[in-house]
Short mmCIF file of N, CA and C in Angstrom, two decimals:
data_model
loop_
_atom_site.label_atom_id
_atom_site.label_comp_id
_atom_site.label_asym_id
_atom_site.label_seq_id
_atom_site.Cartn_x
_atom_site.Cartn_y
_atom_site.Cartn_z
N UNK Y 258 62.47 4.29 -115.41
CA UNK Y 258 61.08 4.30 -115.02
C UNK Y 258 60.79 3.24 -113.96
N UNK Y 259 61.39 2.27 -114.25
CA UNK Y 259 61.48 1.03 -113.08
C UNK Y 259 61.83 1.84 -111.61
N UNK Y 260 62.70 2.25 -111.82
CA UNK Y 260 63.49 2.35 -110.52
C UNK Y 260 62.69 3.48 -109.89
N UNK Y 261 62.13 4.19 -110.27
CA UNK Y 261 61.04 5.25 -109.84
C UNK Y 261 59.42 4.80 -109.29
N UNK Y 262 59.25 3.99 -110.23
CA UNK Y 262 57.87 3.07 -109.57
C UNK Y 262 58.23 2.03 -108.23
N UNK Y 263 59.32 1.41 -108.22
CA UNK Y 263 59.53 0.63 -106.79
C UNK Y 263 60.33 1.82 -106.06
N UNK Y 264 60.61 3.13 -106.21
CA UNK Y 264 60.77 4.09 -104.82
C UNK Y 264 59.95 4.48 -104.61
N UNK Y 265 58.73 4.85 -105.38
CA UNK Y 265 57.33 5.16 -104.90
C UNK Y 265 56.72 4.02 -104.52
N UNK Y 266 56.44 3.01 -104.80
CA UNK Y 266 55.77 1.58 -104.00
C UNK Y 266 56.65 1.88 -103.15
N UNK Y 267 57.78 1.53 -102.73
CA UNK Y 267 58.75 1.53 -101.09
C UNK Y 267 58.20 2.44 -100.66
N UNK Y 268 57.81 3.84 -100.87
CA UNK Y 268 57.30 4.90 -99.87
C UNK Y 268 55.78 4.87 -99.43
N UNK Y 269 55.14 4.39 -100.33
CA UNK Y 269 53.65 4.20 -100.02
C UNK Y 269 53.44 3.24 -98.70
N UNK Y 270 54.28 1.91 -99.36
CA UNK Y 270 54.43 1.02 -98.25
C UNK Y 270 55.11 1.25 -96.75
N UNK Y 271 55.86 1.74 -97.10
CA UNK Y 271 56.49 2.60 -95.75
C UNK Y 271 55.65 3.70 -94.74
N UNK Y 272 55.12 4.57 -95.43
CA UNK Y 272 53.70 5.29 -94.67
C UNK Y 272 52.85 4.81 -94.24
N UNK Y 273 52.45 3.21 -95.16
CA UNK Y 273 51.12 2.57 -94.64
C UNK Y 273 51.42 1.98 -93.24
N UNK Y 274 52.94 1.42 -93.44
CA UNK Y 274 53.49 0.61 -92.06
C UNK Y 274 53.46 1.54 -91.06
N UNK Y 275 53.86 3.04 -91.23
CA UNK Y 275 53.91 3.72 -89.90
C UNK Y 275 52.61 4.42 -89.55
N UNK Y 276 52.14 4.70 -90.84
CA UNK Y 276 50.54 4.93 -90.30
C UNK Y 276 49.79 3.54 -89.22
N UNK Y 277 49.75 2.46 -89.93
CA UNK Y 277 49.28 1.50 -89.29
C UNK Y 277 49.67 1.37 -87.90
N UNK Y 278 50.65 1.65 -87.43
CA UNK Y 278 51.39 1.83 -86.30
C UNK Y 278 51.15 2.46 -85.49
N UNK Y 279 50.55 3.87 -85.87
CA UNK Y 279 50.32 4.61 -84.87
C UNK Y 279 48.73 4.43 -84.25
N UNK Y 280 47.92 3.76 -85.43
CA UNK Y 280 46.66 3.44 -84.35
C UNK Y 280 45.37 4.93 -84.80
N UNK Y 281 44.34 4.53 -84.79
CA UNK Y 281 43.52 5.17 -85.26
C UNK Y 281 43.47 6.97 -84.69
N UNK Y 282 43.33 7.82 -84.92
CA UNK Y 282 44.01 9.31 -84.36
C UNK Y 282 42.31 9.77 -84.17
N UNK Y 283 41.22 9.26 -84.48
CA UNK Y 283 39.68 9.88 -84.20
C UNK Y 283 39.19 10.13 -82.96
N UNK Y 284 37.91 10.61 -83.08
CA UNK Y 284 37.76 11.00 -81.75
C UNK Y 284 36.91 10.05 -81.54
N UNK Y 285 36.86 9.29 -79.94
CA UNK Y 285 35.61 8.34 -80.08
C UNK Y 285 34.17 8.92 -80.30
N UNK Y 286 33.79 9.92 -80.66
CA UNK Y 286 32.30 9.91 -80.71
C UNK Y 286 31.78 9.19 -82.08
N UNK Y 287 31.06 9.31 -82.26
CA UNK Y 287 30.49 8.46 -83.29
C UNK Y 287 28.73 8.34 -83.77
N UNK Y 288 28.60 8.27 -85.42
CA UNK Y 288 27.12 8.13 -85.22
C UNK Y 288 27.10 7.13 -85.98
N UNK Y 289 25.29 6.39 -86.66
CA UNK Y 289 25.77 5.49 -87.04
C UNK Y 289 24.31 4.89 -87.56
N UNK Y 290 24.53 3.68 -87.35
CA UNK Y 290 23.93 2.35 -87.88
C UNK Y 290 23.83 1.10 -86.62
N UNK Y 291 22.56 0.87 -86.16
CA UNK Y 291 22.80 -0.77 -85.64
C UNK Y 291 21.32 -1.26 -85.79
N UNK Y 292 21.82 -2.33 -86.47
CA UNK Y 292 20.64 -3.57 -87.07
C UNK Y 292 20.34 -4.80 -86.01
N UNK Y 293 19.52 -4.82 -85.93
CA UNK Y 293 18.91 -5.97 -84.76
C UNK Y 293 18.08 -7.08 -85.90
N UNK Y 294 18.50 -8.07 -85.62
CA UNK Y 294 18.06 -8.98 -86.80
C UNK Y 294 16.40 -9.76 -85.65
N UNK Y 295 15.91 -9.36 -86.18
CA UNK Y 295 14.42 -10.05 -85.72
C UNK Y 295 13.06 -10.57 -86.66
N UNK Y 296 13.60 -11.77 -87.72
CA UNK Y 296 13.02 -11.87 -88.72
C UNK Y 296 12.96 -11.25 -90.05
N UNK Y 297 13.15 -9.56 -89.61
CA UNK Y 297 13.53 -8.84 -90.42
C UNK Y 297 14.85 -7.81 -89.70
N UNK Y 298 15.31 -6.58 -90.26
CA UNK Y 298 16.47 -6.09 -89.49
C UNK Y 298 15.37 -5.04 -88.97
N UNK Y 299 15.60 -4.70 -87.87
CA UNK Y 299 14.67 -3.64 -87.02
C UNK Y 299 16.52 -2.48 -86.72
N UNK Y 300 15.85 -1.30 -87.62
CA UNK Y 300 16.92 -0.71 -87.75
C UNK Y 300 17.13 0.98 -86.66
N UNK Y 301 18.13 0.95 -86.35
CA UNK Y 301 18.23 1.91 -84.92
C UNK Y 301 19.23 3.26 -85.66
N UNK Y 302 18.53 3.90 -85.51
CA UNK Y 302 20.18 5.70 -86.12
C UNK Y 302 20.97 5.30 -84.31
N UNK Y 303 22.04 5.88 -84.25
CA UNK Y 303 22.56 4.87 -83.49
C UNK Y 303 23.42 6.13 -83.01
N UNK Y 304 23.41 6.79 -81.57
CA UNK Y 304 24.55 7.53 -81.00
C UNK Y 304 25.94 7.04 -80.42
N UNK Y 305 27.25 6.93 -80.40
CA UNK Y 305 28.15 5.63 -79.97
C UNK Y 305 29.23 6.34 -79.51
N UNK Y 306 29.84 6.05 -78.12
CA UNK Y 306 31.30 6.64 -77.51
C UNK Y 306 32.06 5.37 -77.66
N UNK Y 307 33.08 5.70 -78.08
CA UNK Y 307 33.96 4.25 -78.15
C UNK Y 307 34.37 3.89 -77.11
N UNK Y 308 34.21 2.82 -76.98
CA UNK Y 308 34.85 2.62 -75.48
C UNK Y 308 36.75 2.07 -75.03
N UNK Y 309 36.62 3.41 -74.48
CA UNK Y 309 38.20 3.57 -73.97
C UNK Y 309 38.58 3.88 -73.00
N UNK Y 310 38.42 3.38 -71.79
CA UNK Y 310 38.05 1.83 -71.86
C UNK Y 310 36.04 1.94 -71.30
N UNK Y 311 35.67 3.30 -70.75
CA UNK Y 311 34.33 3.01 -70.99
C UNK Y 311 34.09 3.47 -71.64
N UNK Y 312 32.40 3.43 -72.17
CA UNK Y 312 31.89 3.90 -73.77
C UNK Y 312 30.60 3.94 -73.29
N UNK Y 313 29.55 4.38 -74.41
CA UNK Y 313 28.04 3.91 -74.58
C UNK Y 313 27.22 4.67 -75.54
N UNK Y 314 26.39 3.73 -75.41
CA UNK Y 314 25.83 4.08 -76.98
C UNK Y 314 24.00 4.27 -77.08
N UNK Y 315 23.86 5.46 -77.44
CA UNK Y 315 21.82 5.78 -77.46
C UNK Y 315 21.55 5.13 -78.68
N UNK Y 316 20.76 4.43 -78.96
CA UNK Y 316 19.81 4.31 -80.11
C UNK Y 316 18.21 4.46 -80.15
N UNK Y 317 18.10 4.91 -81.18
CA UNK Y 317 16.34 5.39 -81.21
C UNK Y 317 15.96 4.81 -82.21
N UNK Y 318 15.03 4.60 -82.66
CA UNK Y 318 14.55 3.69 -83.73
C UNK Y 318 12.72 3.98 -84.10
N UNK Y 319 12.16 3.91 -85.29
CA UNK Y 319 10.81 4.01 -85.21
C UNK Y 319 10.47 3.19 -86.89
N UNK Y 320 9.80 2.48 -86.49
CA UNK Y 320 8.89 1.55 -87.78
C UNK Y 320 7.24 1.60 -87.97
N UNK Y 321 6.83 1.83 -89.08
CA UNK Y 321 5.45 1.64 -89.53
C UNK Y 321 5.74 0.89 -90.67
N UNK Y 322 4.44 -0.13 -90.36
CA UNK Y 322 4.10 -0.99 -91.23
C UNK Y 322 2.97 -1.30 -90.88
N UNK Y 323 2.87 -2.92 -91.64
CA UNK Y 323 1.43 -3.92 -91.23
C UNK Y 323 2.01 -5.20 -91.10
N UNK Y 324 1.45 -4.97 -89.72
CA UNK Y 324 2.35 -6.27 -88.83
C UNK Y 324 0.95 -7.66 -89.12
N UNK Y 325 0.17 -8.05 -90.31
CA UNK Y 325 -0.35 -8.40 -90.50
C UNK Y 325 -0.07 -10.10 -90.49
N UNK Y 326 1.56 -10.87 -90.40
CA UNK Y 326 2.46 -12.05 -90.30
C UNK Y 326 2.31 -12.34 -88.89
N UNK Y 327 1.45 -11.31 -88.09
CA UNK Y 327 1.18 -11.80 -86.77
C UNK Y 327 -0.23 -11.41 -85.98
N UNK Y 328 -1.44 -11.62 -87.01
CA UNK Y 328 -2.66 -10.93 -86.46
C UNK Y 328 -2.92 -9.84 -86.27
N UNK Y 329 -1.99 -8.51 -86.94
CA UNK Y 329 -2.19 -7.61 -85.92
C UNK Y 329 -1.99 -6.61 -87.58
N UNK Y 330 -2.66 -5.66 -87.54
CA UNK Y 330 -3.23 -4.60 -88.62
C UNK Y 330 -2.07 -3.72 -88.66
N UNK Y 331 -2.20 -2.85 -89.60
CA UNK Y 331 -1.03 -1.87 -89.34
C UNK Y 331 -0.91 -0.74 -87.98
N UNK Y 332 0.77 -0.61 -87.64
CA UNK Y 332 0.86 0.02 -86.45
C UNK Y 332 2.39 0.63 -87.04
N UNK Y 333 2.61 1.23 -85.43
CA UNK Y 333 4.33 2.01 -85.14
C UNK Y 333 4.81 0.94 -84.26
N UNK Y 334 6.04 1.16 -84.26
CA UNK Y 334 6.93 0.38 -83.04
C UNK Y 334 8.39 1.57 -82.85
N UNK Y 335 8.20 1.99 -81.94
CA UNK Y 335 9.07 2.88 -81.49
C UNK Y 335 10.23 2.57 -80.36
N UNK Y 336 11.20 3.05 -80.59
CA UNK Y 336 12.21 2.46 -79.46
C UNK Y 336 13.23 3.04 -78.59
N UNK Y 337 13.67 3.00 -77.85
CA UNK Y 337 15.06 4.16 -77.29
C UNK Y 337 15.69 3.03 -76.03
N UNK Y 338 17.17 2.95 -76.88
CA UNK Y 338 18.15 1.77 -76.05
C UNK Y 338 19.37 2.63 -75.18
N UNK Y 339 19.80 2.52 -73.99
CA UNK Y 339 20.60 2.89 -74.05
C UNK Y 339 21.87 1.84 -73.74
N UNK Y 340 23.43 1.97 -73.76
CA UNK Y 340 24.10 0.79 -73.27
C UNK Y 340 25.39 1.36 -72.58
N UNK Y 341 25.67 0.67 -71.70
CA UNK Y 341 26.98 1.48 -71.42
C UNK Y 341 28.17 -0.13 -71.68
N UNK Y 342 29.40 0.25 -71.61
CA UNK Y 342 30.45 -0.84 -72.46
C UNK Y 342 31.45 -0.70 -71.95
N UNK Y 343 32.13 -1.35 -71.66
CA UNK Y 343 33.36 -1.26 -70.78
C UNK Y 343 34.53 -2.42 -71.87
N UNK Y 344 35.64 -1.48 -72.32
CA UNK Y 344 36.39 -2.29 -73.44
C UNK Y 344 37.17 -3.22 -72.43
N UNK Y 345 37.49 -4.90 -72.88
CA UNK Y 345 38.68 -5.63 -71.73
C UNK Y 345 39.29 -5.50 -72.62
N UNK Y 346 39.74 -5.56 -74.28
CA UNK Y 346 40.70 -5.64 -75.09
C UNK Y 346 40.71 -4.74 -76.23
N UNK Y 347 42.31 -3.48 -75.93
CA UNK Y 347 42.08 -2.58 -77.24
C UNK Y 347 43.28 -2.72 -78.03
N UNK Y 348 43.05 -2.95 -79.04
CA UNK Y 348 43.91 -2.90 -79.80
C UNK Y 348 43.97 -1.76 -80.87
N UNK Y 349 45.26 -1.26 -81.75
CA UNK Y 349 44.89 -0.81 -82.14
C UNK Y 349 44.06 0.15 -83.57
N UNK Y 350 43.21 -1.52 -83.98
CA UNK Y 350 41.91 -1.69 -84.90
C UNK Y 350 41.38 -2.45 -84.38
N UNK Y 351 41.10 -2.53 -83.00
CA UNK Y 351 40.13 -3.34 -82.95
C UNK Y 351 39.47 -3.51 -81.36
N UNK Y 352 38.59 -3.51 -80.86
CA UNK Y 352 37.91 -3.28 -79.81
C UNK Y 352 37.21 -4.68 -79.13
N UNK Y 353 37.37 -5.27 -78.25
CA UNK Y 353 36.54 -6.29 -77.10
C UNK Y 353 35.81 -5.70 -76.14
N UNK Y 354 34.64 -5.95 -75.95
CA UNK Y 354 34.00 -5.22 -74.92
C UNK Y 354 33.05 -6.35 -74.31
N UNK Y 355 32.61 -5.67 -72.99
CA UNK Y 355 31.56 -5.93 -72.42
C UNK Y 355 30.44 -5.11 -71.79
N UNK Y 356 29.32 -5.11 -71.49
CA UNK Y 356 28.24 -4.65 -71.15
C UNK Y 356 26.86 -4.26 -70.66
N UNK Y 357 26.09 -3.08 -70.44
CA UNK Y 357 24.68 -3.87 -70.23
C UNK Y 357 24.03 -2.90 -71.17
N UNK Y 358 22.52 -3.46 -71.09
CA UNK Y 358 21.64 -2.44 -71.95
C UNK Y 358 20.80 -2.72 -70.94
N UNK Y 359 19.42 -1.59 -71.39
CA UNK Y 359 18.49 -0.97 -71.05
C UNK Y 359 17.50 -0.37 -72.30
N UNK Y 360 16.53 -0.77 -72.03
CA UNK Y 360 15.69 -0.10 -73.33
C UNK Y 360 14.22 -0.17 -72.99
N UNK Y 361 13.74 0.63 -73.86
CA UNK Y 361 12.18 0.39 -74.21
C UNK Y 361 11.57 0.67 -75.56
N UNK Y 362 10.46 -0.12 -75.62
CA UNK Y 362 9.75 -0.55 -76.64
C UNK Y 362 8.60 -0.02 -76.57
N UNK Y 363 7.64 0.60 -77.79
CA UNK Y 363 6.60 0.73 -77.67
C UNK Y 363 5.74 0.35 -78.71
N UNK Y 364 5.18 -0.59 -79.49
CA UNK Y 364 3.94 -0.74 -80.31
C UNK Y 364 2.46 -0.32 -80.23
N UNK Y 365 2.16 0.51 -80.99
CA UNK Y 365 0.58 0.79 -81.01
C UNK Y 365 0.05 0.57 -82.07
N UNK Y 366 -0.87 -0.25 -82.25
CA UNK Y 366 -1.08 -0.90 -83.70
C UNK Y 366 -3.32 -1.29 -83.13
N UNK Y 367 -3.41 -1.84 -84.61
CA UNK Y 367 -4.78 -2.14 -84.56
C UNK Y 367 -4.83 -3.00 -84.86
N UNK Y 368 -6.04 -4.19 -83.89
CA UNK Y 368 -6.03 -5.95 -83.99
C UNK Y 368 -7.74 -5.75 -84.13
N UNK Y 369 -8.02 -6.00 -85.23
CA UNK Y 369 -9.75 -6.53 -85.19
C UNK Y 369 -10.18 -4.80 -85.51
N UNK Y 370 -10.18 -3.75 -85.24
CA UNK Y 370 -10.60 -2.44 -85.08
C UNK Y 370 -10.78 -2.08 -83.86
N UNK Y 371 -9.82 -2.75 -82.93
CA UNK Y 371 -9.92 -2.26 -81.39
C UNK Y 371 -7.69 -1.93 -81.39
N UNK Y 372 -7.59 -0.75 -80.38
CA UNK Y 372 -6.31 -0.77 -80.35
C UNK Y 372 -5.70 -1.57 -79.41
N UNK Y 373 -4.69 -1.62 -79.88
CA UNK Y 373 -3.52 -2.32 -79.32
C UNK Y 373 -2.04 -1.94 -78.72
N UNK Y 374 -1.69 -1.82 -77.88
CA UNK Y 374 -0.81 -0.90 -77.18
C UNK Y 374 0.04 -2.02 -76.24
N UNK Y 375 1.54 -2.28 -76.96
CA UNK Y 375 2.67 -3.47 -76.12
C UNK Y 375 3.34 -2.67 -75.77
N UNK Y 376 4.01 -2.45 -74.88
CA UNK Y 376 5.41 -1.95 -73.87
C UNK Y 376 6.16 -3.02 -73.58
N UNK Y 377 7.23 -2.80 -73.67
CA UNK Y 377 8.12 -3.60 -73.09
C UNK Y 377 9.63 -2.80 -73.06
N UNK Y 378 9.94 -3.37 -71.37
CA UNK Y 378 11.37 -3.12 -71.16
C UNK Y 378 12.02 -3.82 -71.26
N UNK Y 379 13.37 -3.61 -71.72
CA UNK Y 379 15.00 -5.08 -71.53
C UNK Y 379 15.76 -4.46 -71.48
N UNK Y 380 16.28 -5.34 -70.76
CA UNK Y 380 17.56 -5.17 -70.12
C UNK Y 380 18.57 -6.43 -69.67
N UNK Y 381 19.67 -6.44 -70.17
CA UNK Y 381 20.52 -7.58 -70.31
C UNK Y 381 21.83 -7.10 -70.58
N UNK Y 382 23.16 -8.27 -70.12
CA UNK Y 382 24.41 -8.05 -70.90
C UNK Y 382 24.43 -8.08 -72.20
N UNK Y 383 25.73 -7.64 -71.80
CA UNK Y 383 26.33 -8.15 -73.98
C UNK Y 383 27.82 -8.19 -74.10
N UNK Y 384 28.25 -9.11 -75.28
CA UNK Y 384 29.78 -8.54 -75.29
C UNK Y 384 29.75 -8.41 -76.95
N UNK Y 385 31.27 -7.54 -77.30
CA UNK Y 385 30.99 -7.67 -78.47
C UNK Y 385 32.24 -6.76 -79.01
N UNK Y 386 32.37 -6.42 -79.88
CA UNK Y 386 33.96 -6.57 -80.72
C UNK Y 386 33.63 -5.52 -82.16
N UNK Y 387 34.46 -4.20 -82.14
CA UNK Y 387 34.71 -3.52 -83.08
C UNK Y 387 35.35 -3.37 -84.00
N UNK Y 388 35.78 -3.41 -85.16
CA UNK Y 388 36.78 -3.17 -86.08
C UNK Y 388 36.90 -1.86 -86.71
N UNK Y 389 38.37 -1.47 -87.38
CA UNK Y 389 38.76 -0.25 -87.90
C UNK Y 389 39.66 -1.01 -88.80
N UNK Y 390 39.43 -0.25 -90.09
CA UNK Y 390 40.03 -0.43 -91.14
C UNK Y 390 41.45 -0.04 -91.12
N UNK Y 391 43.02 0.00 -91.51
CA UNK Y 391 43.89 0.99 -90.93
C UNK Y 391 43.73 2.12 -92.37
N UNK Y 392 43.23 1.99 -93.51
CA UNK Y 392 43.02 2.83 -94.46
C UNK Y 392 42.19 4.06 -93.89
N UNK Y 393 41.09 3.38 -93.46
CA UNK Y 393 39.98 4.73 -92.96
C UNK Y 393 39.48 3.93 -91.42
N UNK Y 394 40.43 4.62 -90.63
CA UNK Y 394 40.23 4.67 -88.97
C UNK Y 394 39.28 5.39 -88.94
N UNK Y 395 38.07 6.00 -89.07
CA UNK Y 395 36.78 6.92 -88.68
C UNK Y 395 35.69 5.77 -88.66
N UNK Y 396 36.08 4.60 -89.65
CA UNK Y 396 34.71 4.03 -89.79
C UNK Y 396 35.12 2.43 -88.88
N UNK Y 397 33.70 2.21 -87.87
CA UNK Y 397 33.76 1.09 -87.10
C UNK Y 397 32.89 0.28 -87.29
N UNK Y 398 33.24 -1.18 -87.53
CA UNK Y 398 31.95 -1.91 -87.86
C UNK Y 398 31.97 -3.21 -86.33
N UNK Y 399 30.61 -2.94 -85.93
CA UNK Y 399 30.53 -3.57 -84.47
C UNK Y 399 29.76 -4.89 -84.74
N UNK Y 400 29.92 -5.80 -83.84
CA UNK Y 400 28.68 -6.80 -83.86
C UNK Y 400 28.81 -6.92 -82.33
N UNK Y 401 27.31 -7.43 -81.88
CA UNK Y 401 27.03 -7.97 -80.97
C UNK Y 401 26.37 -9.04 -80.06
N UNK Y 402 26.72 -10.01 -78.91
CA UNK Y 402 25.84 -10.55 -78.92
C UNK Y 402 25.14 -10.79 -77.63
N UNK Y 403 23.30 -10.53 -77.18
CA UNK Y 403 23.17 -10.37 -75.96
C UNK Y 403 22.15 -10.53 -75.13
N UNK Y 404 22.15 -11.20 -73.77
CA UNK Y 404 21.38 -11.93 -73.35
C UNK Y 404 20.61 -11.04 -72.99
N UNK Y 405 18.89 -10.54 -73.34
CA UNK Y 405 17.87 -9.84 -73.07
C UNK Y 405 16.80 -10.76 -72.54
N UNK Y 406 16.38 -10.11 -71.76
CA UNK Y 406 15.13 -9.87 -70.26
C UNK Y 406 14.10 -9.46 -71.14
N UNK Y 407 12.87 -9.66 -71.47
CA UNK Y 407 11.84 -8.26 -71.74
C UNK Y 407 10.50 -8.64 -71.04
N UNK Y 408 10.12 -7.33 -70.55
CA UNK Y 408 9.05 -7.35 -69.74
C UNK Y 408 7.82 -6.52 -70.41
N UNK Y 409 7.34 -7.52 -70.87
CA UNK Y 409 6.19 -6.57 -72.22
C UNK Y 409 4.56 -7.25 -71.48
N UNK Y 410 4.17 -6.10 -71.75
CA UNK Y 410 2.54 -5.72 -71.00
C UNK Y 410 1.49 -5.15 -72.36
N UNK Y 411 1.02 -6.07 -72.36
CA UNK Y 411 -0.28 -5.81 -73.76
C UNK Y 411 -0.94 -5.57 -73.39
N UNK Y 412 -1.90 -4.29 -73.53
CA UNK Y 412 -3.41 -4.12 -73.02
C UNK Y 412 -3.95 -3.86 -74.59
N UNK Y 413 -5.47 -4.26 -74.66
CA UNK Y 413 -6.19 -4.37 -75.26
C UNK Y 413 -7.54 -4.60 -75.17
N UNK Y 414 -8.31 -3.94 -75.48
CA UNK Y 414 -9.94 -3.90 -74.80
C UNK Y 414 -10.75 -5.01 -74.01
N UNK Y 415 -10.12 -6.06 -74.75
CA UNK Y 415 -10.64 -7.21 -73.77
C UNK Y 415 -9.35 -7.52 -72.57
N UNK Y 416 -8.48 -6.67 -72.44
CA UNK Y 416 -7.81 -6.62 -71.17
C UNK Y 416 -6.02 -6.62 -71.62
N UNK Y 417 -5.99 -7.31 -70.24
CA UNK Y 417 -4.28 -7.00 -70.31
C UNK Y 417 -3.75 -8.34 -69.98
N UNK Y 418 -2.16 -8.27 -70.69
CA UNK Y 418 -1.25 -9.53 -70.25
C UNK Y 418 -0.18 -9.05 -69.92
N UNK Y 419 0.66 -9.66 -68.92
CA UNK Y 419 2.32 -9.82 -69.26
C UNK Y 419 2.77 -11.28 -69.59
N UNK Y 420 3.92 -10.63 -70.12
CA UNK Y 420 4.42 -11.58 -71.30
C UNK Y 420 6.13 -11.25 -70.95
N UNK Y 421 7.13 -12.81 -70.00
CA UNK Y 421 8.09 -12.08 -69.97
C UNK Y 421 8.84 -13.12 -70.97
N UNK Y 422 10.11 -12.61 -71.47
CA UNK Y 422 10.37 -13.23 -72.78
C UNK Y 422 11.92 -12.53 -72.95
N UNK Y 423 12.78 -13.71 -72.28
CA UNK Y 423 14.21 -14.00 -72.80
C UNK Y 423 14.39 -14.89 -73.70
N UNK Y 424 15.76 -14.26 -74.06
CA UNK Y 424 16.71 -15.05 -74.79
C UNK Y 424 17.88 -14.21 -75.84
N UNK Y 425 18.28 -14.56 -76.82
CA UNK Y 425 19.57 -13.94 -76.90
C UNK Y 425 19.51 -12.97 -78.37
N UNK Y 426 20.27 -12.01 -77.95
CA UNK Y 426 20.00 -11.00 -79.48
C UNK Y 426 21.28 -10.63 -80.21
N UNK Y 427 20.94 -10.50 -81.28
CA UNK Y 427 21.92 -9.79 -82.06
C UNK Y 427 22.20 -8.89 -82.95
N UNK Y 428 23.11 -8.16 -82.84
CA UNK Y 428 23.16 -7.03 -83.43
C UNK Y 428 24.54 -6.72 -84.11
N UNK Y 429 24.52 -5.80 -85.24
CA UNK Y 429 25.84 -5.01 -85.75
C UNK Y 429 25.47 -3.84 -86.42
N UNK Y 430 26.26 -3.03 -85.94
CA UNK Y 430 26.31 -1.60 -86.48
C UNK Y 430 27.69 -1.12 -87.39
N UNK Y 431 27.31 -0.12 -87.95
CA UNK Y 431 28.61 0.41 -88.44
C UNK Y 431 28.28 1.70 -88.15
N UNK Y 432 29.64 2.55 -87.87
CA UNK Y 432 29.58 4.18 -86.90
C UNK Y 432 30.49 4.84 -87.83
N UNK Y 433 30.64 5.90 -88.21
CA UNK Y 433 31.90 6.93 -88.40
C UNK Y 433 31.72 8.25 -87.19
N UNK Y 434 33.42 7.90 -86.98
CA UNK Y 434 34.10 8.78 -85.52
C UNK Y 434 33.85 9.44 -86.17
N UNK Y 435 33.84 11.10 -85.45
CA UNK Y 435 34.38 12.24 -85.91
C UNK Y 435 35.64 12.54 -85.59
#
């Protein structure tokens, strides 16, 4: 019985080594998950090409609540990012990239019983780094990190502002290839 359990451990182990070897066999498309941490996680369904060596990725996103932690009554905040990614390092579980984004923002919410309507565009680099399990190559867990621009314009009955507002963001998603 011994000698039967370490030829089956030797063979398991032996498949895992040449599986591992050969490198994930999926296709880059991908859907997904990416969390933007902004006090709370502002969460995106997430479209993703892996990048080999280019890639890019749509995300759309939409929240209701009561943004009431900042003067402002309940509203939506709606979103659509796009990014394109260019990999410098592939390995194979694991991804280095670099990039830009592009996006927009929209909030319409109520302050006092008058509306409230923010836009804002960004746009900025990023770099950032994928992993693959070698058990289950379909599933990728990303993080990112990246310098955003935003050009947000508030109008509101007693008028309008811009408001421009960098600094650095972050994000991680997790995708399964098909």
């Amino acid at each position: 019985m011994k000698k039967v359990l370490c030829v089956a451990f030797a063979a398991i182990m032996m498949a895992s080594v040449a599986t591992a070897a050969q490198g994930p066999e999926t296709s880059p498309y991908g859907i997904g998950y990416q969390g933007q941490y902004a006090g709370e996680f502002l969460s995106h369904a997430s479209l993703r090409m892996r990048p080999m060596p280019i890639g890019g990725q749509l995300m759309l996103g939409h929240w209701s609540g009561d943004f009431s932690d900042v003067n402002i009554g309940e509203g939506d905040l709606y979103s659509i990012t796009g990014k394109i990614l260019y990999s410098l390092v592939e390995n194979n579980y694991s991804d280095f990239y670099v990039g830009a984004e592009l996006g927009y923002w929209d909030l319409d919410a109520e302050q006092g019983g008058n509306d409230l309507d923010a836009d804002d565009w960004l746009y900025g680099p990023l770099m950032g780094a994928e992993w693959f399990f070698s058990e289950n190559s379909q599933v990728g867990f990303n993080f990112e990190v990246a310098y955003m621009f935003n050009d947000i314009e508030v109008d509101t009955p007693g008028g309008s502002a811009d408001v421009d507002l960098d600094g650095v963001n972050v994000t991680m998603g997790i995708h399964y290839y098909f």
